[in-house]
Short mmCIF file of C-alpha atoms and ligand atoms in Angstrom, two decimals:
data_model
loop_
_atom_site.label_atom_id
_atom_site.label_comp_id
_atom_site.label_asym_id
_atom_site.label_seq_id
_atom_site.Cartn_x
_atom_site.Cartn_y
_atom_site.Cartn_z
CA MET O 288 0.00 0.00 0.00
CA THR O 289 1.17 3.55 -0.76
CA ASP O 290 2.94 5.46 2.02
CA GLY O 291 1.74 3.56 5.04
CA TRP O 292 -1.95 3.79 4.21
CA VAL O 293 -4.00 0.92 5.63
CA MET O 294 -7.10 -0.63 4.06
CA VAL O 295 -10.13 -1.85 5.94
CA ILE O 296 -12.29 -4.37 4.11
CA GLY O 297 -15.56 -6.07 5.01
CA LEU O 298 -17.22 -8.47 2.59
CA GLU O 299 -20.86 -9.32 2.01
CA VAL O 300 -21.22 -12.60 0.14
CA HIS O 301 -24.49 -13.74 -1.41
CA CYS O 302 -24.71 -17.49 -1.73
CA GLU O 303 -27.51 -19.14 -3.73
CA LEU O 304 -28.68 -22.26 -1.93
CA LYS O 305 -28.68 -25.55 -3.81
CA THR O 306 -32.31 -26.44 -3.15
CA THR O 307 -34.64 -28.17 -5.59
CA THR O 308 -37.25 -25.43 -5.29
CA LYS O 309 -37.40 -21.72 -4.49
CA LEU O 310 -37.56 -20.15 -1.03
CA PHE O 311 -41.31 -19.52 -0.80
CA CYS O 312 -42.88 -21.53 -3.66
CA GLY O 313 -42.53 -24.84 -5.49
CA CYS O 314 -40.91 -23.45 -8.65
CA PRO O 315 -37.66 -25.17 -9.68
CA ASN O 316 -34.45 -23.49 -8.52
CA MET O 317 -32.54 -24.02 -11.73
CA PHE O 318 -29.89 -22.03 -13.59
CA GLY O 319 -29.94 -21.64 -17.35
CA ASN O 320 -33.53 -22.59 -18.23
CA GLU O 321 -35.66 -20.81 -20.82
CA PRO O 322 -36.43 -17.34 -19.34
CA ASN O 323 -39.65 -16.93 -17.36
CA THR O 324 -40.53 -20.62 -17.30
CA ASN O 325 -39.81 -21.28 -13.59
CA VAL O 326 -42.38 -18.83 -12.26
CA CYS O 327 -45.71 -18.88 -10.42
CA PRO O 328 -48.04 -16.39 -8.69
CA VAL O 329 -45.94 -16.46 -5.49
CA CYS O 330 -42.55 -15.61 -7.00
CA LEU O 331 -44.19 -13.12 -9.37
CA GLY O 332 -45.94 -11.47 -6.40
CA LEU O 333 -49.44 -11.73 -7.89
CA PRO O 334 -52.25 -10.52 -5.60
CA GLY O 335 -53.55 -13.11 -3.15
CA SER O 336 -50.51 -15.38 -3.34
CA LEU O 337 -48.87 -16.43 -0.07
CA PRO O 338 -45.29 -17.51 0.67
CA VAL O 339 -44.54 -20.88 2.29
CA LEU O 340 -41.03 -21.24 3.75
CA ASN O 341 -38.81 -23.97 2.24
CA GLN O 342 -37.55 -26.28 5.03
CA LYS O 343 -34.52 -27.45 3.07
CA ALA O 344 -33.41 -23.84 2.57
CA VAL O 345 -33.62 -23.26 6.32
CA GLU O 346 -31.53 -26.37 6.95
CA LEU O 347 -28.86 -25.22 4.51
CA ALA O 348 -28.81 -21.78 6.16
CA MET O 349 -28.38 -23.51 9.52
CA ALA O 350 -25.59 -25.66 8.08
CA ILE O 351 -23.80 -22.50 6.91
CA GLY O 352 -24.25 -20.93 10.34
CA THR O 353 -22.89 -24.03 12.03
CA ALA O 354 -19.88 -24.21 9.70
CA LEU O 355 -19.16 -20.52 10.36
CA ASN O 356 -19.32 -20.97 14.13
CA CYS O 357 -22.40 -18.77 14.46
CA ASP O 358 -25.15 -18.74 17.06
CA ILE O 359 -28.30 -20.01 15.38
CA ARG O 360 -31.05 -17.74 16.68
CA PRO O 361 -34.82 -17.45 16.53
CA SER O 362 -35.41 -15.19 13.55
CA THR O 363 -38.02 -13.23 11.65
CA PHE O 364 -38.57 -12.15 8.05
CA HIS O 365 -38.98 -8.57 6.89
CA ARG O 366 -40.04 -6.85 3.72
CA LYS O 367 -37.35 -4.65 2.21
CA ASN O 368 -39.24 -2.22 -0.03
CA TYR O 369 -37.80 -0.81 -3.21
CA PHE O 370 -38.69 -0.66 -6.89
CA TYR O 371 -36.62 -2.38 -9.52
CA PRO O 372 -37.94 -4.20 -12.60
CA ASP O 373 -36.22 -7.46 -11.64
CA GLN O 374 -38.49 -7.67 -8.61
CA ALA O 375 -42.15 -7.99 -9.50
CA LYS O 376 -43.35 -7.67 -5.87
CA ASP O 377 -41.61 -4.31 -5.29
CA TYR O 378 -40.20 -5.73 -2.09
CA GLN O 379 -37.74 -8.46 -1.21
CA ILE O 380 -38.33 -10.82 1.71
CA SER O 381 -35.17 -10.73 3.79
CA GLN O 382 -34.09 -10.96 7.40
CA TYR O 383 -33.37 -7.69 9.13
CA ASP O 384 -32.76 -7.17 12.84
CA GLU O 385 -33.29 -10.80 13.82
CA PRO O 386 -31.23 -12.90 11.41
CA ILE O 387 -30.92 -16.67 11.76
CA ASN O 388 -27.10 -16.77 12.21
CA VAL O 389 -25.03 -14.25 14.18
CA ASP O 390 -21.56 -13.81 15.70
CA GLY O 391 -19.43 -16.40 14.00
CA TRP O 392 -15.97 -16.58 12.46
CA LEU O 393 -14.09 -18.12 9.57
CA GLU O 394 -10.48 -19.18 9.98
CA LEU O 395 -8.24 -18.67 6.94
CA PRO O 396 -5.57 -21.27 6.02
CA ASP O 397 -2.88 -19.12 7.67
CA GLY O 398 -4.80 -19.15 10.96
CA PHE O 399 -6.20 -15.61 10.71
CA ARG O 400 -9.79 -15.42 11.98
CA VAL O 401 -12.33 -13.20 10.26
CA GLY O 402 -15.41 -12.31 12.29
CA ILE O 403 -18.82 -13.09 10.80
CA GLU O 404 -21.39 -10.51 11.85
CA ARG O 405 -24.38 -12.37 10.46
CA ALA O 406 -25.50 -14.87 7.83
CA HIS O 407 -29.14 -14.27 7.04
CA MET O 408 -31.69 -15.70 4.62
CA GLU O 409 -33.36 -13.80 1.82
CA GLU O 410 -34.83 -14.33 -1.63
CA ASP O 411 -32.95 -13.53 -4.82
CA THR O 412 -34.27 -11.10 -7.40
CA GLY O 413 -34.85 -11.79 -11.09
CA LYS O 414 -32.26 -10.93 -13.68
CA THR O 415 -32.30 -8.00 -16.07
CA THR O 416 -30.26 -8.05 -19.25
CA HIS O 417 -29.54 -4.62 -20.67
CA VAL O 418 -29.21 -4.89 -24.41
CA GLY O 419 -26.87 -2.40 -26.03
CA ALA O 420 -23.22 -1.61 -26.49
CA THR O 421 -22.32 -1.28 -22.79
CA GLY O 422 -24.42 -4.09 -21.36
CA ARG O 423 -25.34 -1.69 -18.57
CA ILE O 424 -28.59 0.13 -17.94
CA HIS O 425 -27.14 3.48 -19.00
CA GLY O 426 -27.16 3.66 -22.77
CA ALA O 427 -29.08 0.40 -23.19
CA ASP O 428 -31.42 0.19 -26.19
CA TYR O 429 -33.85 -1.94 -24.19
CA SER O 430 -33.82 -4.36 -21.27
CA LEU O 431 -35.09 -7.89 -20.82
CA VAL O 432 -36.20 -9.36 -17.52
CA ASP O 433 -36.14 -13.01 -16.49
CA TYR O 434 -37.93 -13.98 -13.26
CA ASN O 435 -36.58 -17.53 -13.08
CA ARG O 436 -34.15 -16.44 -10.35
CA SER O 437 -36.80 -14.45 -8.50
CA GLY O 438 -37.36 -16.15 -5.13
CA VAL O 439 -34.30 -18.40 -5.27
CA PRO O 440 -33.03 -18.87 -1.70
CA LEU O 441 -29.93 -16.94 -0.68
CA VAL O 442 -27.84 -16.67 2.40
CA GLU O 443 -25.98 -13.38 2.76
CA ILE O 444 -22.82 -13.69 4.82
CA VAL O 445 -21.60 -10.40 6.26
CA SER O 446 -18.07 -10.26 7.61
CA ASP O 447 -16.79 -7.90 10.25
CA PRO O 448 -14.43 -5.22 8.91
CA ASP O 449 -11.44 -7.42 9.82
CA LEU O 450 -9.67 -7.81 6.48
CA ARG O 451 -6.67 -5.54 5.80
CA THR O 452 -5.34 -6.47 2.35
CA SER O 453 -6.76 -7.57 -0.98
CA ALA O 454 -4.81 -10.83 -0.67
CA GLN O 455 -6.59 -11.52 2.61
CA ALA O 456 -9.92 -10.72 0.99
CA ARG O 457 -9.16 -13.18 -1.80
CA ALA O 458 -8.16 -15.84 0.73
CA TYR O 459 -11.42 -15.22 2.61
CA VAL O 460 -13.58 -15.62 -0.50
CA THR O 461 -11.68 -18.75 -1.54
CA GLU O 462 -12.02 -20.33 1.90
CA LEU O 463 -15.65 -19.31 2.25
CA ARG O 464 -16.44 -20.83 -1.12
CA SER O 465 -14.84 -24.13 -0.02
CA VAL O 466 -16.85 -24.06 3.20
CA LEU O 467 -20.11 -23.36 1.35
CA VAL O 468 -19.43 -26.24 -1.04
CA ALA O 469 -18.49 -28.52 1.87
CA THR O 470 -21.79 -27.78 3.64
CA GLY O 471 -23.67 -28.82 0.51
CA ALA O 472 -25.31 -25.39 0.48
CA SER O 473 -23.68 -24.16 -2.72
CA ASP O 474 -22.10 -25.36 -5.92
CA GLY O 475 -19.58 -22.51 -5.54
CA LYS O 476 -19.91 -21.50 -9.20
CA MET O 477 -19.05 -17.83 -9.06
CA GLU O 478 -19.15 -17.58 -12.86
CA GLU O 479 -22.83 -18.62 -12.81
CA GLY O 480 -23.60 -16.15 -10.05
CA SER O 481 -24.09 -18.80 -7.33
CA MET O 482 -21.76 -16.71 -5.20
CA ARG O 483 -21.55 -12.93 -5.55
CA VAL O 484 -19.36 -10.66 -3.49
CA ASP O 485 -19.89 -7.05 -2.41
CA ALA O 486 -16.69 -5.49 -1.08
CA ASN O 487 -16.76 -2.62 1.42
CA VAL O 488 -13.49 -0.72 1.31
CA SER O 489 -12.13 2.22 3.29
CA VAL O 490 -8.65 3.58 3.92
CA ARG O 491 -6.90 5.33 6.80
CA ARG O 492 -3.41 6.75 7.32
CA SER O 493 -2.50 4.41 10.13
CA ALA O 494 -3.89 1.41 11.94
CA ASP O 495 -4.46 3.63 15.00
CA ASP O 496 -6.83 5.99 13.17
CA PRO O 497 -10.59 5.41 13.26
CA PHE O 498 -12.13 3.72 10.22
CA GLY O 499 -12.56 5.92 7.16
CA THR O 500 -15.71 6.38 5.08
CA ARG O 501 -16.34 3.27 3.02
CA CYS O 502 -17.52 2.53 -0.48
CA GLU O 503 -19.28 -0.68 -1.42
CA ILE O 504 -18.38 -2.36 -4.70
CA LYS O 505 -21.27 -4.51 -5.91
CA ASN O 506 -21.49 -7.93 -7.50
CA LEU O 507 -17.91 -9.10 -7.93
CA ASN O 508 -18.08 -12.50 -9.57
CA SER O 509 -14.58 -13.92 -9.36
CA VAL O 510 -11.86 -14.11 -6.74
CA ARG O 511 -9.60 -12.20 -9.09
CA SER O 512 -12.08 -9.34 -9.52
CA VAL O 513 -12.42 -9.11 -5.74
CA GLY O 514 -8.68 -8.49 -5.43
CA ARG O 515 -8.42 -6.10 -8.37
CA ALA O 516 -11.48 -4.07 -7.43
CA ILE O 517 -10.31 -3.62 -3.83
CA ASP O 518 -6.82 -2.50 -4.88
CA TYR O 519 -8.22 -0.07 -7.41
CA GLU O 520 -10.79 1.33 -4.98
CA ALA O 521 -8.25 1.81 -2.16
CA GLY O 522 -5.95 3.65 -4.58
CA ARG O 523 -8.80 5.87 -5.71
CA GLN O 524 -9.72 6.79 -2.13
CA ILE O 525 -6.11 7.51 -1.17
CA ALA O 526 -5.68 9.79 -4.18
CA LEU O 527 -8.90 11.61 -3.26
CA ILE O 528 -7.82 12.22 0.32
CA GLU O 529 -4.27 13.17 -0.61
CA SER O 530 -5.60 15.78 -3.03
CA GLY O 531 -7.55 17.35 -0.16
CA ASP O 532 -10.90 15.86 -1.14
CA ARG O 533 -12.93 13.40 0.87
CA VAL O 534 -14.50 10.00 0.24
CA MET O 535 -18.29 9.99 -0.14
CA GLN O 536 -20.10 6.87 0.99
CA GLN O 537 -21.22 5.26 -2.24
CA THR O 538 -22.26 2.09 -3.94
CA ARG O 539 -19.93 1.48 -6.87
CA HIS O 540 -19.72 -0.86 -9.83
CA TRP O 541 -16.57 -2.73 -10.90
CA ASP O 542 -15.82 -2.40 -14.59
CA GLU O 543 -13.74 -5.50 -15.27
CA ASP O 544 -12.54 -4.42 -18.71
CA ALA O 545 -11.61 -0.88 -17.75
CA GLY O 546 -10.14 -2.13 -14.45
CA ARG O 547 -11.83 0.57 -12.37
CA THR O 548 -14.83 1.22 -10.15
CA VAL O 549 -17.51 3.71 -11.16
CA THR O 550 -20.29 5.39 -9.18
CA LEU O 551 -23.60 3.54 -9.12
CA ARG O 552 -25.46 5.57 -6.49
CA SER O 553 -24.96 7.22 -3.15
CA LYS O 554 -25.41 4.72 -0.34
CA GLU O 555 -28.99 4.25 0.85
CA ASP O 556 -29.73 3.83 4.53
CA ALA O 557 -31.83 1.12 6.10
CA TYR O 558 -34.73 3.53 6.71
CA ASP O 559 -34.99 4.15 2.97
CA TYR O 560 -36.21 0.59 2.59
CA ARG O 561 -39.15 0.97 5.00
CA TYR O 562 -38.48 -2.45 6.52
CA PHE O 563 -41.45 -4.01 8.24
CA LEU O 564 -42.23 -7.51 9.50
CA GLU O 565 -43.47 -9.83 6.73
CA PRO O 566 -47.10 -10.36 7.77
CA ASP O 567 -47.46 -13.61 5.79
CA LEU O 568 -44.69 -15.53 7.57
CA VAL O 569 -44.35 -16.65 11.17
CA PRO O 570 -41.10 -16.37 13.16
CA LEU O 571 -38.62 -19.16 12.59
CA VAL O 572 -37.45 -20.84 15.79
CA PRO O 573 -35.19 -23.87 15.23
CA ASP O 574 -35.21 -26.07 18.32
CA ALA O 575 -32.17 -27.78 19.85
CA ASP O 576 -32.92 -31.15 18.23
CA TRP O 577 -33.13 -29.64 14.77
CA LYS O 578 -29.88 -27.72 15.27
CA ALA O 579 -28.16 -30.88 16.53
CA ALA O 580 -29.42 -32.89 13.55
CA VAL O 581 -28.04 -30.29 11.14
CA ALA O 582 -24.70 -30.21 12.96
CA ASP O 583 -24.48 -34.03 12.95
CA ALA O 584 -25.15 -34.20 9.23
CA LEU O 585 -22.37 -31.71 8.50
CA GLY O 586 -19.30 -33.29 6.90
CA MET O 587 -15.69 -32.27 7.44
CA MET O 588 -14.89 -28.63 6.73
CA PRO O 589 -11.89 -27.58 4.58
CA ALA O 590 -9.73 -26.71 7.61
CA GLN O 591 -10.23 -30.20 9.02
CA ARG O 592 -9.59 -31.70 5.60
CA ARG O 593 -6.31 -29.82 5.29
CA ALA O 594 -5.30 -30.90 8.78
CA ARG O 595 -6.04 -34.53 7.92
CA LEU O 596 -3.72 -34.41 4.89
CA ALA O 597 -1.08 -32.42 6.74
CA ASP O 598 -1.02 -35.20 9.35
CA LEU O 599 -0.52 -37.85 6.66
CA LEU O 600 2.27 -35.77 5.12
CA SER O 601 4.08 -35.34 8.39
CA ASP O 602 3.66 -39.05 9.19
CA ALA O 603 5.43 -39.71 5.91
CA GLY O 604 8.07 -37.11 6.84
CA SER O 605 7.45 -35.26 3.61
CA VAL O 606 6.19 -31.78 4.47
CA THR O 607 7.37 -29.06 2.08
CA ASP O 608 5.88 -25.71 1.06
CA ALA O 609 5.06 -27.10 -2.37
CA ARG O 610 3.18 -30.01 -0.80
CA THR O 611 1.32 -27.74 1.60
CA GLU O 612 0.21 -25.84 -1.49
CA GLN O 613 -0.89 -29.11 -3.11
CA VAL O 614 -2.89 -29.93 0.01
CA ALA O 615 -4.70 -26.57 -0.28
CA THR O 616 -5.43 -27.24 -3.97
CA VAL O 617 -6.89 -30.72 -3.50
CA VAL O 618 -9.01 -29.59 -0.55
CA ASP O 619 -10.24 -26.55 -2.42
CA LEU O 620 -11.30 -28.77 -5.33
CA GLY O 621 -12.84 -31.43 -3.09
CA LEU O 622 -10.32 -34.07 -4.20
CA ASP O 623 -8.79 -34.80 -0.81
CA ASP O 624 -10.82 -38.00 -0.28
CA LEU O 625 -9.13 -39.36 -3.38
CA VAL O 626 -5.70 -38.66 -1.87
CA VAL O 627 -6.62 -40.15 1.49
CA GLU O 628 -7.97 -43.31 -0.11
CA ALA O 629 -4.90 -43.66 -2.33
CA ILE O 630 -2.63 -43.39 0.70
CA ALA O 631 -4.79 -45.91 2.55
CA GLY O 632 -4.35 -48.14 -0.51
CA GLY O 633 -0.58 -48.11 -0.01
CA ILE O 634 0.41 -45.36 -2.45
CA PRO O 635 3.35 -43.20 -1.25
CA THR O 636 1.97 -39.95 0.19
CA ALA O 637 3.94 -37.62 -2.08
CA LEU O 638 2.89 -39.48 -5.24
CA ALA O 639 -0.78 -39.63 -4.26
CA LEU O 640 -0.75 -35.92 -3.55
CA ALA O 641 1.20 -34.89 -6.65
CA ARG O 642 -0.90 -36.87 -9.17
CA THR O 643 -4.09 -35.54 -7.58
CA ALA O 644 -3.01 -31.90 -7.27
CA ASN O 645 -1.31 -31.72 -10.66
CA GLU O 646 -3.13 -34.08 -13.02
CA ALA O 647 -6.49 -35.08 -11.52
CA ALA O 648 -7.04 -31.42 -10.61
CA THR O 649 -7.05 -30.39 -14.28
CA ASP O 650 -10.58 -31.82 -14.47
CA PRO O 651 -11.90 -31.64 -10.91
CA GLU O 652 -15.46 -32.52 -11.86
CA ALA O 653 -14.35 -35.75 -13.52
CA ALA O 654 -11.90 -36.46 -10.70
CA ARG O 655 -14.64 -36.20 -8.08
CA GLN O 656 -16.58 -38.88 -10.01
CA LEU O 657 -13.54 -41.09 -10.59
CA ASP O 658 -13.71 -44.65 -9.33
CA THR O 659 -11.23 -44.78 -6.46
CA GLY O 660 -10.28 -48.39 -7.12
CA SER O 661 -9.11 -47.56 -10.65
CA TYR O 662 -7.17 -44.57 -9.38
CA VAL O 663 -5.38 -46.57 -6.69
CA ALA O 664 -4.61 -49.37 -9.18
CA LEU O 665 -3.06 -46.86 -11.58
CA LEU O 666 -0.92 -45.20 -8.91
CA SER O 667 0.23 -48.64 -7.74
CA MET O 668 1.53 -49.34 -11.24
CA GLU O 669 3.39 -46.04 -11.25
CA ALA O 670 4.76 -46.56 -7.75
CA ALA O 671 6.02 -50.02 -8.77
CA GLY O 672 7.73 -48.60 -11.86
CA THR O 673 5.50 -50.61 -14.18
CA LEU O 674 4.44 -47.30 -15.71
CA SER O 675 6.56 -44.19 -16.10
CA ALA O 676 5.20 -40.92 -14.81
CA THR O 677 4.37 -39.84 -18.36
CA GLN O 678 2.57 -43.08 -19.09
CA ALA O 679 0.66 -42.93 -15.82
CA LYS O 680 -0.53 -39.43 -16.71
CA THR O 681 -1.70 -40.63 -20.12
CA VAL O 682 -3.62 -43.51 -18.56
CA LEU O 683 -5.08 -41.17 -15.93
CA ALA O 684 -6.46 -38.91 -18.64
CA GLU O 685 -8.31 -41.93 -20.05
CA LEU O 686 -9.61 -42.94 -16.63
CA LEU O 687 -10.88 -39.43 -16.01
CA ALA O 688 -12.62 -39.30 -19.37
CA ALA O 689 -14.34 -42.63 -18.71
CA GLY O 690 -14.97 -42.18 -14.98
CA GLY O 691 -12.85 -45.24 -14.22
CA GLY O 692 -11.67 -48.44 -15.87
CA ASP O 693 -8.85 -50.96 -15.75
CA PRO O 694 -5.56 -49.07 -15.90
CA SER O 695 -3.54 -52.11 -16.97
CA ALA O 696 -5.91 -52.75 -19.88
CA ILE O 697 -5.56 -49.11 -20.94
CA ALA O 698 -1.78 -49.32 -20.59
CA ARG O 699 -1.77 -52.41 -22.82
CA GLU O 700 -3.95 -50.68 -25.40
CA LYS O 701 -1.58 -47.74 -25.45
CA GLY O 702 1.34 -50.06 -26.06
CA PHE O 703 2.72 -49.47 -22.58
CA GLU O 704 2.33 -53.17 -21.90
CA ALA O 705 5.65 -54.41 -23.27
CA MET O 706 7.58 -53.25 -20.27
CA SER O 707 5.34 -54.84 -17.71
CA ASP O 708 7.85 -57.72 -17.62
CA ASN O 709 11.10 -55.82 -17.55
CA SER O 710 9.82 -52.24 -17.19
CA LEU O 711 11.90 -51.32 -20.23
CA SER O 712 9.59 -48.71 -21.70
CA ALA O 713 9.12 -47.07 -18.30
CA THR O 714 12.86 -46.69 -18.09
CA VAL O 715 13.09 -45.37 -21.64
CA ALA O 716 10.31 -42.88 -20.91
CA GLN O 717 12.21 -41.66 -17.88
CA ALA O 718 15.34 -41.21 -19.97
CA ILE O 719 13.31 -39.16 -22.45
CA GLU O 720 11.81 -37.04 -19.71
CA GLY O 721 15.26 -36.31 -18.36
CA ASN O 722 16.64 -35.27 -21.75
CA PRO O 723 13.93 -33.28 -23.51
CA ASP O 724 16.30 -31.43 -25.84
CA GLU O 725 18.00 -34.59 -27.06
CA TRP O 726 14.59 -36.16 -27.53
CA ALA O 727 13.43 -33.25 -29.68
CA ARG O 728 16.54 -33.55 -31.83
CA TYR O 729 16.18 -37.31 -32.05
CA CYS O 730 12.58 -36.84 -33.17
CA ALA O 731 13.81 -34.32 -35.75
CA GLY O 732 15.96 -37.06 -37.27
CA GLU O 733 19.30 -37.07 -35.42
CA ASP O 734 19.43 -40.85 -35.08
CA LYS O 735 22.81 -40.93 -33.39
CA LEU O 736 21.24 -39.38 -30.29
CA ALA O 737 19.73 -42.80 -29.58
CA GLN O 738 23.07 -43.42 -27.87
CA VAL O 739 22.21 -40.85 -25.20
CA PHE O 740 19.08 -42.73 -24.25
CA ILE O 741 20.70 -46.15 -24.47
CA GLY O 742 23.39 -44.87 -22.11
CA GLN O 743 20.79 -43.56 -19.67
CA VAL O 744 18.76 -46.76 -19.73
CA MET O 745 21.88 -48.88 -19.27
CA LYS O 746 22.85 -46.76 -16.35
CA SER O 747 19.49 -46.95 -14.60
CA THR O 748 19.10 -50.69 -15.27
CA ARG O 749 22.71 -51.35 -14.34
CA GLY O 750 23.34 -52.76 -17.76
CA GLN O 751 20.36 -55.13 -17.72
CA ALA O 752 18.62 -53.62 -20.72
CA ASN O 753 18.83 -54.78 -24.30
CA GLY O 754 20.22 -51.91 -26.43
CA LYS O 755 18.35 -53.09 -29.52
CA ALA O 756 15.07 -53.19 -27.58
CA VAL O 757 15.77 -49.64 -26.40
CA VAL O 758 16.16 -48.47 -30.00
CA THR O 759 12.97 -50.26 -31.01
CA GLU O 760 11.15 -48.53 -28.17
CA LEU O 761 12.63 -45.13 -29.12
CA GLN O 762 11.52 -45.60 -32.71
CA ARG O 763 8.07 -46.65 -31.60
CA LEU O 764 7.72 -43.53 -29.43
CA ARG O 765 9.05 -41.29 -32.19
CA GLY O 766 6.30 -42.80 -34.36
P1 ADP L 90 -24.91 -1.55 6.28
O1 ADP L 90 -25.91 -1.84 7.35
O2 ADP L 90 -24.92 -0.15 5.81
O3 ADP L 90 -24.92 -2.55 5.17
P2 ADP L 90 -22.95 -2.81 7.88
O4 ADP L 90 -22.54 -2.26 9.18
O5 ADP L 90 -23.88 -3.97 7.86
O6 ADP L 90 -23.48 -1.66 6.99
O7 ADP L 90 -21.63 -3.23 7.13
C1 ADP L 90 -21.66 -3.75 5.87
C2 ADP L 90 -20.27 -4.28 5.56
O8 ADP L 90 -19.34 -3.21 5.56
C3 ADP L 90 -19.76 -5.26 6.59
O9 ADP L 90 -19.13 -6.33 5.90
C4 ADP L 90 -18.75 -4.48 7.38
O10 ADP L 90 -17.70 -5.31 7.82
C5 ADP L 90 -18.23 -3.50 6.37
N1 ADP L 90 -17.76 -2.25 6.92
C6 ADP L 90 -18.35 -1.49 7.87
N2 ADP L 90 -17.64 -0.37 8.08
C7 ADP L 90 -16.57 -0.40 7.25
C8 ADP L 90 -15.47 0.47 6.98
N3 ADP L 90 -15.33 1.66 7.60
N4 ADP L 90 -14.57 0.09 6.05
C9 ADP L 90 -14.71 -1.06 5.39
N5 ADP L 90 -15.70 -1.92 5.59
C10 ADP L 90 -16.64 -1.59 6.50
ZN1 ZN L 91 -42.77 -19.60 -7.95
MG1 MG L 92 -25.43 -4.64 5.75
#
């Protein structure tokens, strides 16, 4: 940060809940359907319609509260009144002064704890699409509105103003996303809008000064945008103050292409919304049994998952920074069970972790579906030297594409089978991997370079290999 300035950041994260139906009606909660097909009188706010609270949505909200170490409280619903075309009712049902979850915290991978002020339930709005050059309301030729998202259940997670750098804010969003996915509440797809971040940013000259006036940047939809928008906004505020001006409390929009924030409106206060108790819904009072049932059903959270792998690494005496990073990657992608099961199946810890973090992680969705037995069988072949690393990666790609299979059959199909007796082609592949330049030249026609590989293979097999067989293998690989 410039000249000792300090940022203060608080994040508000909207998380769409992965329910089958909407928050107050039976319409499907589904992304990407034909516009205005998942609608009914309730979510369109037609006269005489009445909301009925979705029990599953409440349970997911409670799961989020539990995972974020919140108190789960008796709560009420309020109407938040404002006009916008994406909201046919002219009000949004939200929770106001009595939210379901309060006073929690989220611990980041480095141990830093961020306070959670509240995590309340509310309904999502519809979606407007502004058609025109800018894609924004200003200068649009016309706008389209789709109410499919109207009434989709959300939990809004409001952090305390505890974050001090954009890197910390990114770490918070990344960790929160993993937690939300682990609770089963969210699919974590920021690019589809399942998770949207509003960043509140202020600056001050020193950490001893009181907080400065903040601006809120709306609807950031990637971890990267969160970091960029915060850095830009802090810089803008510092420049304003240093030029003798002052920061006005505002709601701002992040322009991803221009890399800057622009004014959306001056900040509205709670009283502008004329909140009042929703007369059509009763208070929500989860009892102890219900809370306990939700807590019991909750799986392991990312922090516990990282700790579990860190323990296995240290048991194997193989903790390094790179591996700690790999642990974070596999946990973030939900692939840690695969690693744990591979290790349980006798695969060396470092190999299980590396193949998962580097190769399986390239297609996390497929990797989460992958048959564990096939994966362990493949890594066993690599660990035994029956397959080279390169060959194992090739076979893994096939397993991922098919969701599983017999790795030795695939290896045979690929022509990796010959070495299963004497592991010749594995050794040749290793020699190639170790000498990429010579391999390129050999492939380009410099036949005499075969000697380099023969020498390598002889060395690593202590002279056991057949030089002619090595050449045959080299020619086969050159194709
Ligand atoms: P409002 O009721 O106006 O939305 P809140 O007090 O609920 O305001 O705060 C909204 C978010 O702004 C919270 O995440 C909070 O941590 C953050 N926040 C509050 N004050 C500041 C500040 N001075 N600088 C940065 N963030 C702040
Ligand atoms: Zn509906
Ligand atoms: Mg608020």
